[in-house]
XYZ file of C-alpha atoms in Angstrom:
352
model
C 29.998 -6.508 -13.336
C 32.468 -3.295 -13.130
C 30.467 -0.251 -11.125
C 30.155 3.040 -12.996
C 29.754 5.942 -11.993
C 26.768 8.361 -13.994
C 26.119 11.818 -13.411
C 22.947 11.346 -11.285
C 25.774 10.609 -8.030
C 25.804 13.370 -4.778
C 22.333 14.670 -6.398
C 19.255 14.994 -3.398
C 16.219 12.404 -4.603
C 13.736 15.258 -4.971
C 16.544 16.809 -7.902
C 16.226 12.887 -9.085
C 12.044 12.928 -8.814
C 12.402 15.988 -10.913
C 14.725 14.266 -13.756
C 12.513 10.896 -14.176
C 9.186 13.501 -14.032
C 11.065 16.018 -16.838
C 12.823 12.763 -18.796
C 11.594 11.512 -22.237
C 10.918 7.452 -22.181
C 10.485 7.396 -25.975
C 7.596 5.335 -25.589
C 9.315 2.608 -23.133
C 10.879 1.238 -26.511
C 14.522 -0.627 -25.906
C 16.030 2.912 -28.542
C 13.880 5.243 -26.368
C 14.864 3.663 -23.568
C 18.636 3.959 -24.381
C 18.204 8.034 -24.736
C 16.292 8.208 -21.130
C 20.048 6.639 -19.962
C 22.339 8.835 -22.214
C 20.595 12.296 -20.760
C 20.668 10.412 -17.157
C 24.312 10.257 -17.565
C 24.309 6.259 -16.248
C 26.008 3.217 -18.096
C 23.492 0.371 -19.325
C 24.847 -3.056 -18.867
C 23.778 -6.573 -18.761
C 21.355 -8.531 -21.873
C 18.610 -7.698 -24.036
C 16.485 -8.896 -22.569
C 17.940 -8.620 -19.010
C 19.798 -5.295 -19.234
C 20.786 -3.380 -15.785
C 21.019 0.872 -15.387
C 24.323 1.301 -13.942
C 23.867 4.283 -11.528
C 26.559 4.403 -9.108
C 24.474 5.242 -6.358
C 24.993 3.930 -3.218
C 21.873 3.142 -2.372
C 22.051 0.040 -5.112
C 22.142 -0.661 -8.902
C 18.523 0.787 -11.158
C 17.068 -1.815 -12.425
C 14.952 -2.159 -15.924
C 11.515 -4.721 -16.194
C 11.391 -6.022 -19.400
C 8.077 -7.261 -20.604
C 7.391 -10.132 -20.218
C 5.163 -13.419 -19.441
C 3.154 -11.661 -16.700
C 3.716 -8.050 -18.153
C 2.481 -8.344 -21.950
C -1.364 -8.381 -21.282
C -1.047 -5.312 -19.575
C 1.019 -3.208 -21.811
C 0.639 -2.595 -25.359
C 3.134 -1.550 -27.707
C 6.330 -0.894 -24.249
C 9.097 -3.162 -23.747
C 9.804 -2.121 -20.443
C 7.429 -0.997 -17.825
C 9.527 0.278 -14.870
C 12.593 1.530 -13.961
C 13.155 1.281 -10.555
C 15.699 3.806 -8.439
C 16.975 2.898 -5.489
C 17.362 5.972 -3.485
C 18.034 4.188 -0.198
C 19.076 1.769 2.268
C 18.078 1.023 5.769
C 18.204 -1.583 8.240
C 15.033 -4.672 8.061
C 12.819 -3.961 10.728
C 9.960 -2.141 10.255
C 10.445 1.042 12.048
C 13.698 1.189 10.304
C 11.985 1.007 6.461
C 8.622 2.768 7.545
C 10.824 5.839 8.656
C 13.123 5.379 5.701
C 10.411 5.949 3.307
C 8.856 8.655 5.000
C 11.633 10.717 4.626
C 12.058 10.340 1.065
C 8.234 10.970 0.920
C 8.252 14.238 2.440
C 11.365 15.132 0.656
C 9.912 14.115 -2.523
C 6.389 15.820 -1.437
C 8.024 19.187 -1.097
C 9.286 19.502 -3.978
C 6.701 17.866 -6.195
C 3.807 18.436 -3.662
C 1.027 16.286 -2.288
C 1.052 12.800 -3.977
C -2.030 12.007 -5.900
C -2.505 8.756 -4.747
C -1.313 6.471 -2.639
C -1.914 3.105 -0.294
C -0.694 -0.108 0.052
C -0.430 -2.833 -2.393
C -1.157 -5.503 -0.289
C 1.064 -8.895 -0.884
C 0.639 -8.046 -4.191
C 2.020 -5.381 -6.097
C 1.996 -4.895 -9.684
C 2.246 -7.602 -11.974
C 2.056 -9.928 -9.368
C 5.189 -8.934 -7.837
C 5.386 -9.654 -3.773
C 6.127 -6.451 -1.439
C 7.971 -6.572 1.459
C 6.964 -8.296 5.107
C 7.157 -5.269 6.875
C 5.018 -3.500 4.505
C 4.423 -2.725 0.800
C 3.118 1.752 0.920
C 2.801 3.387 -2.131
C 3.042 7.165 -3.018
C 2.126 8.121 -6.901
C 2.897 11.184 -9.455
C 0.606 9.902 -11.484
C 1.259 11.539 -15.386
C 0.609 11.041 -19.134
C 2.260 9.511 -20.675
C 4.537 8.194 -17.527
C 3.825 8.082 -13.478
C 6.574 8.685 -10.562
C 6.349 5.795 -7.877
C 7.916 5.836 -4.536
C 7.565 2.393 -3.712
C 8.386 0.025 -0.770
C 12.271 -1.863 -2.146
C 13.765 -4.965 -0.617
C 15.985 -2.893 1.226
C 14.574 0.605 1.425
C 12.752 3.392 -1.293
C 12.368 3.376 -4.428
C 11.854 5.542 -7.186
C 10.252 3.725 -9.606
C 9.684 6.161 -13.336
C 6.788 3.890 -15.207
C 4.334 3.841 -17.697
C 0.527 4.774 -16.930
C -0.814 2.876 -18.745
C 0.294 -0.691 -18.156
C 0.502 -0.313 -14.299
C -2.671 1.098 -13.808
C -4.506 -1.928 -16.830
C -2.529 -4.335 -14.385
C -5.656 -2.789 -11.643
C -8.177 -1.851 -13.259
C -8.314 -5.704 -14.384
C -8.081 -7.354 -10.899
C -11.375 -6.839 -9.813
C -13.048 -9.782 -10.979
C -14.284 -10.639 -7.508
C -12.483 -13.852 -6.425
C -11.019 -13.941 -3.238
C -6.999 -12.364 -3.204
C -7.941 -10.828 -6.367
C -6.684 -7.795 -5.260
C -5.109 -6.905 -2.297
C -3.690 -4.242 -0.266
C -5.639 -0.876 0.321
C -5.646 2.523 -2.440
C -6.314 6.046 -2.013
C -6.763 8.960 -4.975
C -7.111 13.208 -3.900
C -9.405 15.537 -5.768
C -5.507 16.326 -7.498
C -6.701 17.621 -11.204
C -3.827 14.377 -12.516
C -6.421 11.756 -11.254
C -8.570 12.868 -13.958
C -9.751 9.827 -16.101
C -8.427 7.303 -13.252
C -10.333 3.645 -13.085
C -10.796 1.625 -10.028
C -11.518 -1.772 -9.686
C -14.040 -3.971 -7.970
C -13.626 -5.315 -5.195
C -14.516 -9.107 -3.468
C -16.501 -10.468 -0.906
C -14.764 -12.789 1.524
C -16.485 -16.351 2.004
C -15.680 -17.856 4.385
C -14.568 -17.127 8.634
C -11.000 -17.889 7.938
C -10.710 -15.915 4.914
C -11.609 -12.619 7.536
C -9.326 -13.782 9.686
C -6.216 -14.157 7.356
C -6.840 -10.256 5.324
C -8.380 -8.718 8.353
C -4.950 -10.017 9.857
C -2.195 -9.195 7.156
C -4.525 -5.448 6.696
C -3.583 -4.874 10.957
C -0.328 -6.252 11.415
C 1.851 -3.768 8.469
C -0.912 -1.147 9.381
C 1.259 0.556 11.386
C 4.686 0.473 9.564
C 2.324 1.114 5.899
C 0.220 4.561 8.270
C 3.744 5.680 9.592
C 5.880 5.338 6.284
C 2.750 7.135 4.313
C 2.486 9.988 7.382
C -1.317 9.170 7.274
C -3.800 8.671 10.045
C -7.180 5.831 9.955
C -10.136 5.998 12.108
C -11.966 2.497 11.258
C -15.481 1.646 12.802
C -16.718 -1.977 11.934
C -19.769 -1.882 12.517
C -22.293 -6.174 13.210
C -25.248 -6.984 10.641
C -26.732 -8.814 13.684
C -30.852 -9.151 14.595
C -30.942 -6.303 17.022
C -29.327 -3.721 14.264
C -25.449 -2.960 13.000
C -24.261 -1.732 16.325
C -21.151 -0.844 16.218
C -18.181 -3.402 17.132
C -15.075 -2.232 16.994
C -13.313 1.016 15.829
C -9.400 1.065 14.149
C -6.663 3.653 15.756
C -3.918 3.565 14.085
C -1.509 6.557 13.358
C 1.945 5.902 13.977
C 0.963 3.270 16.913
C -2.421 1.123 16.396
C -5.169 1.564 19.123
C -8.650 -1.534 18.680
C -11.649 -0.499 20.604
C -14.721 -2.845 21.672
C -17.941 -2.001 21.682
C -19.688 -5.348 23.249
C -22.714 -5.682 23.674
C -24.389 -6.997 25.961
C -23.793 -11.418 26.890
C -20.100 -11.191 25.789
C -17.315 -11.531 27.817
C -14.436 -9.283 26.348
C -12.157 -9.745 28.652
C -12.509 -13.804 27.908
C -11.770 -12.953 24.226
C -9.081 -11.134 25.068
C -9.327 -7.783 25.288
C -8.361 -5.166 28.142
C -8.959 -1.616 29.984
C -6.923 1.552 29.732
C -5.346 -0.094 33.132
C -3.402 -2.395 30.628
C -3.240 -0.515 27.485
C -2.526 2.958 29.252
C -1.333 4.044 25.850
C -4.737 3.917 24.676
C -5.594 6.830 27.278
C -4.705 9.395 24.002
C -7.439 7.664 22.113
C -10.151 7.600 23.396
C -11.819 8.375 27.130
C -11.256 6.096 29.797
C -14.414 4.319 30.028
C -15.499 4.952 25.693
C -14.788 2.116 24.869
C -14.558 0.686 28.022
C -12.197 -2.467 26.305
C -8.788 -1.887 23.863
C -5.554 -3.312 23.292
C -2.428 -1.486 22.089
C -1.523 -3.335 19.517
C 2.012 -1.149 19.208
C 4.089 0.486 15.595
C 5.406 -0.567 13.330
C 6.887 -4.284 13.470
C 5.045 -5.006 16.627
C 1.450 -6.063 15.959
C 0.009 -10.070 16.185
C -2.067 -9.692 13.052
C -2.965 -13.043 12.892
C -4.591 -13.204 17.126
C -5.699 -9.307 15.833
C -8.016 -11.070 13.707
C -9.212 -13.728 15.650
C -9.700 -11.670 18.542
C -11.983 -9.162 16.261
C -13.814 -12.532 14.145
C -14.253 -14.332 17.712
C -15.545 -11.350 19.242
C -18.138 -10.565 16.503
C -19.514 -14.257 16.240
C -19.577 -13.760 19.891
C -22.080 -11.090 19.465
C -24.259 -12.181 16.724
C -22.218 -11.301 13.214
C -23.145 -14.715 11.450
C -21.293 -14.276 8.047
C -18.607 -12.248 6.584
C -20.820 -10.332 4.716
C -22.417 -8.935 7.694
C -19.099 -7.221 9.227
C -19.150 -4.156 7.755
C -16.714 -1.577 7.613
C -17.862 2.605 8.498
C -18.050 4.220 5.564
C -15.551 7.121 7.761
C -12.488 5.185 6.752
C -12.921 6.289 3.418
C -11.953 9.142 4.586
C -8.295 9.741 5.512
C -6.279 12.992 5.363
C -7.667 14.442 1.944
C -7.402 11.177 0.143
C -10.988 8.632 -0.933
C -9.527 5.163 0.015
C -10.966 1.686 -1.788
C -9.733 -1.334 1.219
C -9.084 -4.404 -1.051
C -7.410 -6.298 0.926
C -9.988 -7.069 3.654
C -12.218 -8.035 1.680
C -15.210 -7.593 3.717
C -18.776 -4.728 2.684
C -17.907 -1.072 3.631
C -21.506 0.683 4.252
């Protein structure tokens, strides 16, 4: 396939984003998308069911996603559900990918304002796609009839223009209550663009193995995703036992993930893998030396061993007397992150 260079070559990512936001997609019909391609100065190539728009951008060709088997139940007259444009490439490691995403997000925020929605797609993105292994952060400028999203792509961040309704219909209909029916986390702010935005129900873990799996996936990607999104998350976990619901853990994550343990009497944290500030000096900037006494510095993007951390937290909770997953509760304080109200769909744990 011969590459043809379109008129978008050389323009800034912010300029491209502005053009996409202002574009007329014509209802995402074939004629509408052909007109959009012409408006952007892009060449159309491919087959009718798998068209590709060749942009000549060094970070890769733009891609159209036709409505197929998995998309048609959420679409309403559209022939396509997204146009994805790679805007940067980075080394495959989590730190490089997170930094590349953050740089683009900062440029777009300066140009378009603060995203109205942000979060992580987790291990199941729109229309059942799998995200990158390092993390699946997204930032979204919601609009009508179309929405612009910055998404983690296979090789680097991508701008994704999409009809608003199909993507939100997919999201809404995942809240069916079954384990792992929806993943990731989803934060919205008070931007007027979010008027009418709906939220699906979640699901509840039925076994400690499910908690270990879901918590491990969440913790493993969290510092990379928090770095990419430029947020800091503070998440207390409470354990319902015969002695009330004391705080057991404090998860603090920005560019690095730190976890503190408030072990009740009768629990030996050292035997369960916890250390002190002497073993984890990086946590001194998060908590004082003795509150909590027990903690772990899990590292920055790509460094946390998610499964091992989850096993340690689950073992500690059970030793402390938490008898079932429904009694391990994410504190409501975790729902407020840098002006966003966040819902944690991937954990399968109650919030209170």
